[in-house]
CSV table of C-alpha atoms and ligand atoms in Angstrom, one decimal:
chain,number,residue,atom,x,y,z
A,292,MET,CA,-33.0,9.0,-3.9
A,293,SER,CA,-30.6,10.1,-0.8
A,294,GLU,CA,-28.0,12.7,-1.5
A,295,LEU,CA,-24.7,12.1,-0.4
A,296,SER,CA,-23.2,13.9,3.1
A,297,VAL,CA,-20.2,15.1,0.8
A,298,ASP,CA,-19.9,17.4,-2.0
A,299,HIS,CA,-16.3,15.8,-3.4
A,300,LEU,CA,-15.3,12.2,-3.0
A,301,LEU,CA,-11.7,12.8,-1.0
A,302,GLY,CA,-11.7,9.3,0.6
A,303,ILE,CA,-13.8,6.7,2.2
A,304,LYS,CA,-13.0,8.6,5.7
A,305,TYR,CA,-15.4,11.5,4.8
A,306,LEU,CA,-18.3,9.0,3.6
A,307,THR,CA,-21.2,7.8,5.9
A,308,LYS,CA,-22.5,3.9,5.7
A,309,GLU,CA,-25.6,5.6,4.5
A,310,ASP,CA,-23.7,7.4,1.5
A,311,ILE,CA,-22.1,4.0,0.7
A,312,GLY,CA,-25.6,2.3,0.9
A,313,THR,CA,-26.4,5.2,-1.7
A,314,ILE,CA,-23.7,5.0,-3.8
A,315,PHE,CA,-24.4,0.8,-4.1
A,316,GLN,CA,-28.2,1.1,-5.0
A,317,THR,CA,-27.2,3.9,-8.0
A,318,ALA,CA,-24.6,1.5,-9.0
A,319,ASP,CA,-27.2,-1.4,-9.2
A,320,GLN,CA,-28.9,0.8,-11.5
A,321,PHE,CA,-25.8,1.9,-13.8
A,322,LYS,CA,-25.0,-1.8,-13.8
A,323,GLU,CA,-28.2,-2.7,-15.5
A,324,VAL,CA,-27.7,0.1,-17.7
A,325,ILE,CA,-24.1,-1.1,-19.2
A,326,ASN,CA,-25.5,-4.6,-19.4
A,327,ARG,CA,-28.5,-2.9,-21.9
A,328,PRO,CA,-27.5,-3.3,-25.8
A,329,ILE,CA,-27.5,0.3,-25.6
A,330,LYS,CA,-25.1,1.5,-22.5
A,331,LYS,CA,-25.3,5.3,-22.3
A,332,VAL,CA,-28.0,7.4,-20.7
A,333,PRO,CA,-27.9,11.4,-20.5
A,334,SER,CA,-27.5,11.8,-17.1
A,335,LEU,CA,-24.1,13.9,-17.4
A,336,ARG,CA,-25.2,15.6,-20.5
A,337,ASP,CA,-23.8,19.1,-20.8
A,338,ILE,CA,-21.6,18.2,-18.2
A,339,THR,CA,-18.0,18.0,-18.9
A,340,VAL,CA,-15.0,15.6,-17.0
A,341,ALA,CA,-11.4,16.2,-16.6
A,342,ASN,CA,-9.4,13.3,-15.9
A,343,LEU,CA,-6.1,14.1,-14.4
A,344,PHE,CA,-3.3,11.7,-14.1
A,345,PHE,CA,-0.5,12.9,-12.5
A,346,GLU,CA,0.7,9.0,-12.0
A,347,ASN,CA,0.2,6.0,-14.1
A,348,SER,CA,-2.8,3.8,-14.3
A,349,THR,CA,-4.7,1.3,-16.2
A,350,ARG,CA,-7.9,0.3,-14.9
A,351,THR,CA,-9.0,3.2,-12.8
A,352,ARG,CA,-8.2,5.8,-15.9
A,353,LEU,CA,-10.1,3.8,-18.2
A,354,SER,CA,-13.1,2.9,-16.2
A,355,PHE,CA,-13.6,6.8,-15.2
A,356,GLU,CA,-13.5,7.6,-18.7
A,357,LEU,CA,-16.0,4.8,-19.6
A,358,ALA,CA,-18.4,5.5,-16.5
A,359,GLU,CA,-18.1,9.2,-17.9
A,360,LYS,CA,-18.8,8.5,-21.7
A,361,ARG,CA,-21.6,5.9,-20.3
A,362,LEU,CA,-23.2,9.2,-19.2
A,363,SER,CA,-22.6,11.2,-22.0
A,364,ALA,CA,-20.4,13.6,-20.3
A,365,ASP,CA,-17.5,15.4,-22.4
A,366,VAL,CA,-14.3,14.0,-21.1
A,367,ILE,CA,-11.0,15.7,-21.2
A,368,ASN,CA,-7.8,13.4,-20.3
A,369,PHE,CA,-4.5,15.3,-18.8
A,370,SER,CA,-1.4,12.9,-18.1
A,371,ALA,CA,1.4,14.9,-16.3
A,372,SER,CA,4.5,13.4,-18.4
A,373,SER,CA,2.9,15.4,-21.6
A,374,SER,CA,2.0,18.3,-19.9
A,375,SER,CA,3.1,22.0,-18.8
A,376,VAL,CA,3.7,20.5,-15.1
A,377,SER,CA,7.4,19.4,-16.1
A,378,LYS,CA,7.8,23.3,-17.4
A,379,GLY,CA,7.1,24.0,-13.6
A,380,GLU,CA,3.6,24.9,-13.5
A,381,THR,CA,1.8,24.3,-9.9
A,382,LEU,CA,-1.0,22.1,-9.3
A,383,VAL,CA,-3.5,24.8,-8.7
A,384,ASP,CA,-2.4,26.7,-11.7
A,385,THR,CA,-2.8,23.8,-13.7
A,386,VAL,CA,-6.3,22.7,-12.6
A,387,ASN,CA,-7.4,26.4,-12.6
A,388,ASN,CA,-6.5,27.0,-16.6
A,389,ILE,CA,-8.5,23.4,-17.1
A,390,LEU,CA,-11.1,25.0,-15.1
A,391,SER,CA,-11.5,27.9,-17.1
A,392,MET,CA,-12.2,25.9,-20.0
A,393,LYS,CA,-15.8,25.6,-18.7
A,394,VAL,CA,-14.9,21.9,-17.0
A,395,ASP,CA,-17.2,20.9,-14.3
A,396,MET,CA,-15.8,18.4,-12.4
A,397,VAL,CA,-11.9,16.9,-12.0
A,398,VAL,CA,-11.2,13.3,-11.1
A,399,MET,CA,-7.3,13.4,-10.1
A,400,ARG,CA,-4.9,10.6,-9.4
A,401,HIS,CA,-1.9,12.1,-7.8
A,402,PRO,CA,1.4,10.7,-5.9
A,403,ASN,CA,1.1,12.9,-3.0
A,404,PRO,CA,-1.0,11.9,0.0
A,405,GLY,CA,-3.7,14.7,0.7
A,406,ALA,CA,-3.8,16.2,-3.3
A,407,ALA,CA,-7.1,15.5,-3.5
A,408,VAL,CA,-7.7,17.4,-0.2
A,409,PHE,CA,-5.5,20.3,-1.1
A,410,LEU,CA,-7.2,21.0,-4.7
A,411,SER,CA,-10.8,20.5,-3.1
A,412,GLN,CA,-9.4,23.3,-0.9
A,413,ASN,CA,-8.0,25.7,-3.4
A,414,VAL,CA,-10.1,25.4,-6.6
A,415,GLU,CA,-13.9,25.5,-7.3
A,416,SER,CA,-14.8,22.5,-8.9
A,417,ILE,CA,-16.1,18.9,-7.6
A,418,ILE,CA,-12.9,16.9,-7.0
A,419,ILE,CA,-12.8,12.7,-7.5
A,420,ASN,CA,-9.7,11.4,-5.2
A,421,ALA,CA,-8.7,8.2,-7.9
A,422,GLY,CA,-5.7,7.9,-5.6
A,423,ASP,CA,-3.2,10.1,-3.6
A,424,GLY,CA,0.0,8.4,-3.2
A,425,ALA,CA,-0.2,5.8,-0.1
A,426,HIS,CA,-2.9,7.6,1.5
A,427,GLU,CA,-6.6,6.7,-0.2
A,428,HIS,CA,-8.5,5.4,-3.3
A,429,PRO,CA,-11.9,5.4,-2.5
A,430,THR,CA,-13.3,4.1,-5.7
A,431,GLN,CA,-11.4,1.0,-5.5
A,432,ALA,CA,-12.5,0.3,-2.0
A,433,LEU,CA,-16.3,1.1,-3.0
A,434,LEU,CA,-16.0,-1.6,-6.1
A,435,ASP,CA,-14.1,-3.9,-3.7
A,436,ALA,CA,-16.9,-3.9,-1.2
A,437,TYR,CA,-19.6,-3.8,-3.9
A,438,SER,CA,-18.4,-6.9,-5.5
A,439,ILE,CA,-17.7,-8.9,-2.1
A,440,ARG,CA,-21.5,-7.6,-1.9
A,441,GLU,CA,-22.6,-9.0,-4.9
A,442,LYS,CA,-21.3,-12.1,-3.9
A,443,TYR,CA,-22.5,-12.6,-0.6
A,444,GLY,CA,-24.9,-10.1,-0.1
A,445,ASP,CA,-24.8,-8.0,3.2
A,446,LEU,CA,-21.0,-7.5,4.3
A,447,LYS,CA,-21.9,-7.5,8.0
A,448,GLY,CA,-19.9,-10.3,9.5
A,449,LYS,CA,-18.1,-11.3,6.4
A,450,LYS,CA,-14.1,-11.6,6.8
A,451,ILE,CA,-11.6,-10.0,4.7
A,452,ALA,CA,-8.0,-10.6,4.9
A,453,ILE,CA,-6.0,-7.8,3.3
A,454,VAL,CA,-2.4,-9.7,2.2
A,455,GLY,CA,0.8,-7.8,1.3
A,456,ASP,CA,2.2,-4.2,1.2
A,457,ILE,CA,-0.2,-2.5,3.6
A,458,LEU,CA,2.4,0.3,4.7
A,459,HIS,CA,2.6,1.6,1.2
A,460,SER,CA,-1.2,0.7,0.2
A,461,ARG,CA,-3.9,3.5,-0.6
A,462,VAL,CA,-6.1,0.4,-1.7
A,463,ALA,CA,-5.5,-1.0,2.0
A,464,LEU,CA,-6.4,1.9,3.6
A,465,SER,CA,-9.6,2.9,1.6
A,466,ASN,CA,-10.7,-1.0,1.9
A,467,ILE,CA,-10.4,-1.0,6.1
A,468,PHE,CA,-12.3,2.6,6.5
A,469,CYS,CA,-14.9,0.9,3.9
A,470,LEU,CA,-15.3,-2.3,5.3
A,471,LYS,CA,-15.3,-1.4,8.6
A,472,LEU,CA,-18.5,0.9,8.2
A,473,LEU,CA,-19.8,-1.8,6.5
A,474,GLU,CA,-19.2,-3.8,9.7
A,475,ALA,CA,-17.1,-6.3,8.3
A,476,GLU,CA,-13.8,-8.1,10.3
A,477,VAL,CA,-10.6,-7.0,8.7
A,478,MET,CA,-7.6,-8.5,9.0
A,479,VAL,CA,-4.1,-7.4,7.3
A,480,CYS,CA,-1.5,-9.9,6.7
A,481,GLY,CA,2.2,-9.4,5.5
A,482,PRO,CA,5.8,-9.3,6.5
A,483,THR,CA,6.3,-7.6,9.8
A,484,THR,CA,8.3,-4.4,7.7
A,485,LEU,CA,4.9,-4.2,5.6
A,486,ILE,CA,2.6,-3.6,8.7
A,487,PRO,CA,2.1,0.1,9.9
A,488,LYS,CA,3.2,0.1,13.7
A,489,HIS,CA,-0.5,0.8,15.6
A,490,ILE,CA,-2.4,-0.3,12.9
A,491,ASP,CA,-4.7,-2.5,15.2
A,492,SER,CA,-6.1,1.0,16.2
A,493,LEU,CA,-8.2,0.8,13.2
A,494,GLY,CA,-9.8,-2.0,14.5
A,495,VAL,CA,-8.1,-4.5,12.3
A,496,LYS,CA,-6.1,-7.7,13.0
A,497,VAL,CA,-3.0,-8.6,12.5
A,498,SER,CA,-1.1,-11.8,11.4
A,499,HIS,CA,2.3,-12.5,9.7
A,500,SER,CA,1.0,-15.9,9.1
A,501,LEU,CA,-0.5,-16.2,5.4
A,502,ARG,CA,-1.7,-19.8,6.2
A,503,GLU,CA,-3.6,-18.5,9.2
A,504,ALA,CA,-5.2,-15.3,7.6
A,505,LEU,CA,-6.4,-17.6,5.0
A,506,GLU,CA,-7.9,-20.0,7.5
A,507,TRP,CA,-9.7,-17.1,8.8
A,508,CYS,CA,-10.9,-15.4,6.1
A,509,ASP,CA,-14.0,-15.8,3.7
A,510,ILE,CA,-12.5,-13.5,1.4
A,511,ALA,CA,-8.6,-12.6,0.8
A,512,ASN,CA,-7.3,-9.0,-1.2
A,513,MET,CA,-3.9,-9.7,-2.3
A,514,LEU,CA,-2.0,-6.6,-2.9
A,515,ARG,CA,0.8,-6.0,-4.9
A,516,VAL,CA,4.3,-5.2,-3.5
A,517,GLN,CA,4.6,-1.4,-4.6
A,518,HIS,CA,8.1,-1.1,-5.2
A,519,GLU,CA,7.6,2.1,-6.5
A,520,ARG,CA,7.1,3.6,-3.2
A,521,GLN,CA,9.3,1.5,-1.5
A,522,ASP,CA,13.2,3.5,-0.6
A,523,ILE,CA,14.5,0.8,1.6
A,524,LYS,CA,14.5,-3.2,1.3
A,525,TYR,CA,11.6,-4.6,3.2
A,526,PHE,CA,12.2,-8.0,3.0
A,527,PRO,CA,15.2,-10.0,1.6
A,528,SER,CA,13.9,-11.0,-2.0
A,529,ILE,CA,10.9,-11.7,-4.0
A,530,ARG,CA,12.3,-15.3,-3.8
A,531,GLU,CA,11.2,-15.2,-0.2
A,532,TYR,CA,8.1,-12.7,-0.4
A,533,VAL,CA,6.7,-15.4,-2.3
A,534,GLN,CA,7.7,-18.2,-0.5
A,535,GLN,CA,6.2,-16.4,2.6
A,536,PHE,CA,3.5,-14.3,1.2
A,537,GLY,CA,2.3,-15.5,-2.0
A,538,VAL,CA,-0.9,-18.0,-2.3
A,539,ASP,CA,-0.7,-20.8,-5.0
A,540,MET,CA,-3.7,-23.3,-6.2
A,541,LYS,CA,-1.9,-25.9,-3.3
A,542,LEU,CA,-2.4,-23.6,-0.6
A,543,LEU,CA,-6.1,-23.0,-1.4
A,544,ASN,CA,-6.7,-26.5,-2.2
A,545,GLU,CA,-5.4,-27.1,1.7
A,546,LEU,CA,-7.5,-24.9,3.5
A,547,SER,CA,-10.7,-26.3,5.2
A,548,LYS,CA,-12.7,-23.8,3.3
A,549,PRO,CA,-12.8,-21.9,-0.1
A,550,VAL,CA,-11.4,-18.6,-0.1
A,551,THR,CA,-12.5,-16.0,-2.4
A,552,ILE,CA,-9.6,-13.9,-4.0
A,553,MET,CA,-9.5,-10.7,-5.0
A,554,HIS,CA,-6.9,-8.3,-6.0
A,555,PRO,CA,-7.1,-4.5,-7.3
A,556,GLY,CA,-4.4,-4.8,-10.2
A,557,PRO,CA,-2.0,-5.0,-11.6
A,558,ILE,CA,-1.1,-8.1,-10.7
A,559,ASN,CA,2.4,-9.7,-10.4
A,560,ARG,CA,1.5,-12.9,-11.7
A,561,GLY,CA,3.7,-15.6,-9.5
A,562,VAL,CA,4.8,-13.0,-6.9
A,563,GLU,CA,1.5,-12.4,-5.0
A,564,ILE,CA,-0.5,-14.8,-7.0
A,565,THR,CA,-0.1,-17.4,-9.3
A,566,SER,CA,-1.3,-17.3,-12.7
A,567,GLU,CA,-3.5,-20.5,-12.2
A,568,VAL,CA,-5.3,-19.1,-9.0
A,569,ALA,CA,-5.8,-15.6,-10.8
A,570,ASP,CA,-7.6,-17.5,-13.5
A,571,SER,CA,-9.4,-19.9,-11.0
A,572,ASP,CA,-13.1,-20.0,-10.2
A,573,GLN,CA,-12.2,-18.5,-6.9
A,574,ALA,CA,-10.8,-15.2,-8.5
A,575,ILE,CA,-13.2,-12.3,-8.6
A,576,ILE,CA,-10.5,-10.1,-10.0
A,577,LEU,CA,-12.6,-9.4,-13.6
A,578,ASN,CA,-16.1,-9.0,-11.7
A,579,GLN,CA,-14.1,-6.3,-9.8
A,580,VAL,CA,-13.2,-4.5,-13.2
A,581,GLU,CA,-16.4,-4.2,-14.2
A,582,ASN,CA,-18.1,-3.4,-11.2
A,583,GLY,CA,-15.9,-0.5,-11.2
A,584,VAL,CA,-17.7,0.9,-14.4
A,585,ALA,CA,-21.0,1.4,-12.7
A,586,ILE,CA,-19.6,2.5,-9.1
A,587,ARG,CA,-17.7,5.5,-10.8
A,588,MET,CA,-20.8,6.2,-13.0
A,589,ALA,CA,-23.0,6.5,-9.5
A,590,VAL,CA,-20.1,8.7,-7.8
A,591,LEU,CA,-19.9,11.0,-10.8
A,592,TYR,CA,-23.8,10.9,-11.1
A,593,LEU,CA,-24.3,11.7,-7.4
A,594,LEU,CA,-21.9,14.2,-7.0
A,595,ALA,CA,-23.1,15.9,-10.0
A,596,SER,CA,-26.5,15.6,-8.8
A,597,LYS,CA,-25.8,17.5,-5.7
A,598,ARG,CA,-24.7,20.4,-7.5
A,599,LYS,CA,-27.7,20.2,-9.5
A,600,MET,CA,-25.8,19.3,-12.7
A,601,SER,CA,-27.2,16.3,-13.6
A,602,PHE,CA,-30.5,15.4,-16.2
B,773,CP,N1,-6.0,-0.9,-9.0
B,773,CP,C1,-5.7,0.2,-9.5
B,773,CP,O1,-5.7,1.3,-9.5
B,773,CP,O2,-5.5,0.4,-10.8
B,773,CP,P1,-4.6,1.5,-11.8
B,773,CP,O3,-3.4,1.9,-11.0
B,773,CP,O4,-4.2,0.1,-13.3
B,773,CP,O5,-5.5,2.1,-12.2
């Protein structure tokens, strides 16, 4: 099996197309493992992983923890709210204290863009970015692309619309980098105020019409409006946002072809998609969550293998 070109997973922008292929092939093997009655392999036996979450998470935190346990790693979990960060300890001091307990790998979610890169330059450990502010969420993009590959085969030429709050979304940026590397076509769609200026320089199309985006695409990745990152009002009201950018079954049924619906979660039912859409056969949202465990097992295993830490 090929080695990754990187020592950390800091963002999709540091990966090559070959890296993504290697992660997907490894994830295929781990997906087979987690569907067996005995879902565990000894690949990370004697490795200790710290999951450091300075920001809330359900899916990513549990998915990493499960991936580590399926690989037989020892796992410690840290959440900022119950730590000494609130007493003024710096990020580097906090992580160095954790590493001195003989921890080998760090998975970190942090509200500040660039926090994972900063950590990789200032501590001696393998760092995996589990989301840094509005910057990158690389394992989310990998599991999203893997889920598209699972449904459609090759991503080359597939049309993916990313809809919603692009401006504040780390999922959008990582997805754009990942999908472009895999030669898919990407369109972003949302209110003018929630689409970054010059985003077309990343090689994506831009639309402010949901119907136009849905008619164009094979797959729509519906993003949540990230109120927690918004300091001003970007649209008049939720009601008007739903009228213009919310997907319901009536709209899906009016399209000239079926569109697959994705969502990274957490869903605001009735805002970006209705409950009926979220629970429909066109949605692959729970497949995305399922694939997240295999993708994270692959990333952990490949990074540990590069440092010759796995069995
Ligand atoms: N998709 C995602 O990152 O979800 P969480 O915030 O629950 O981890």
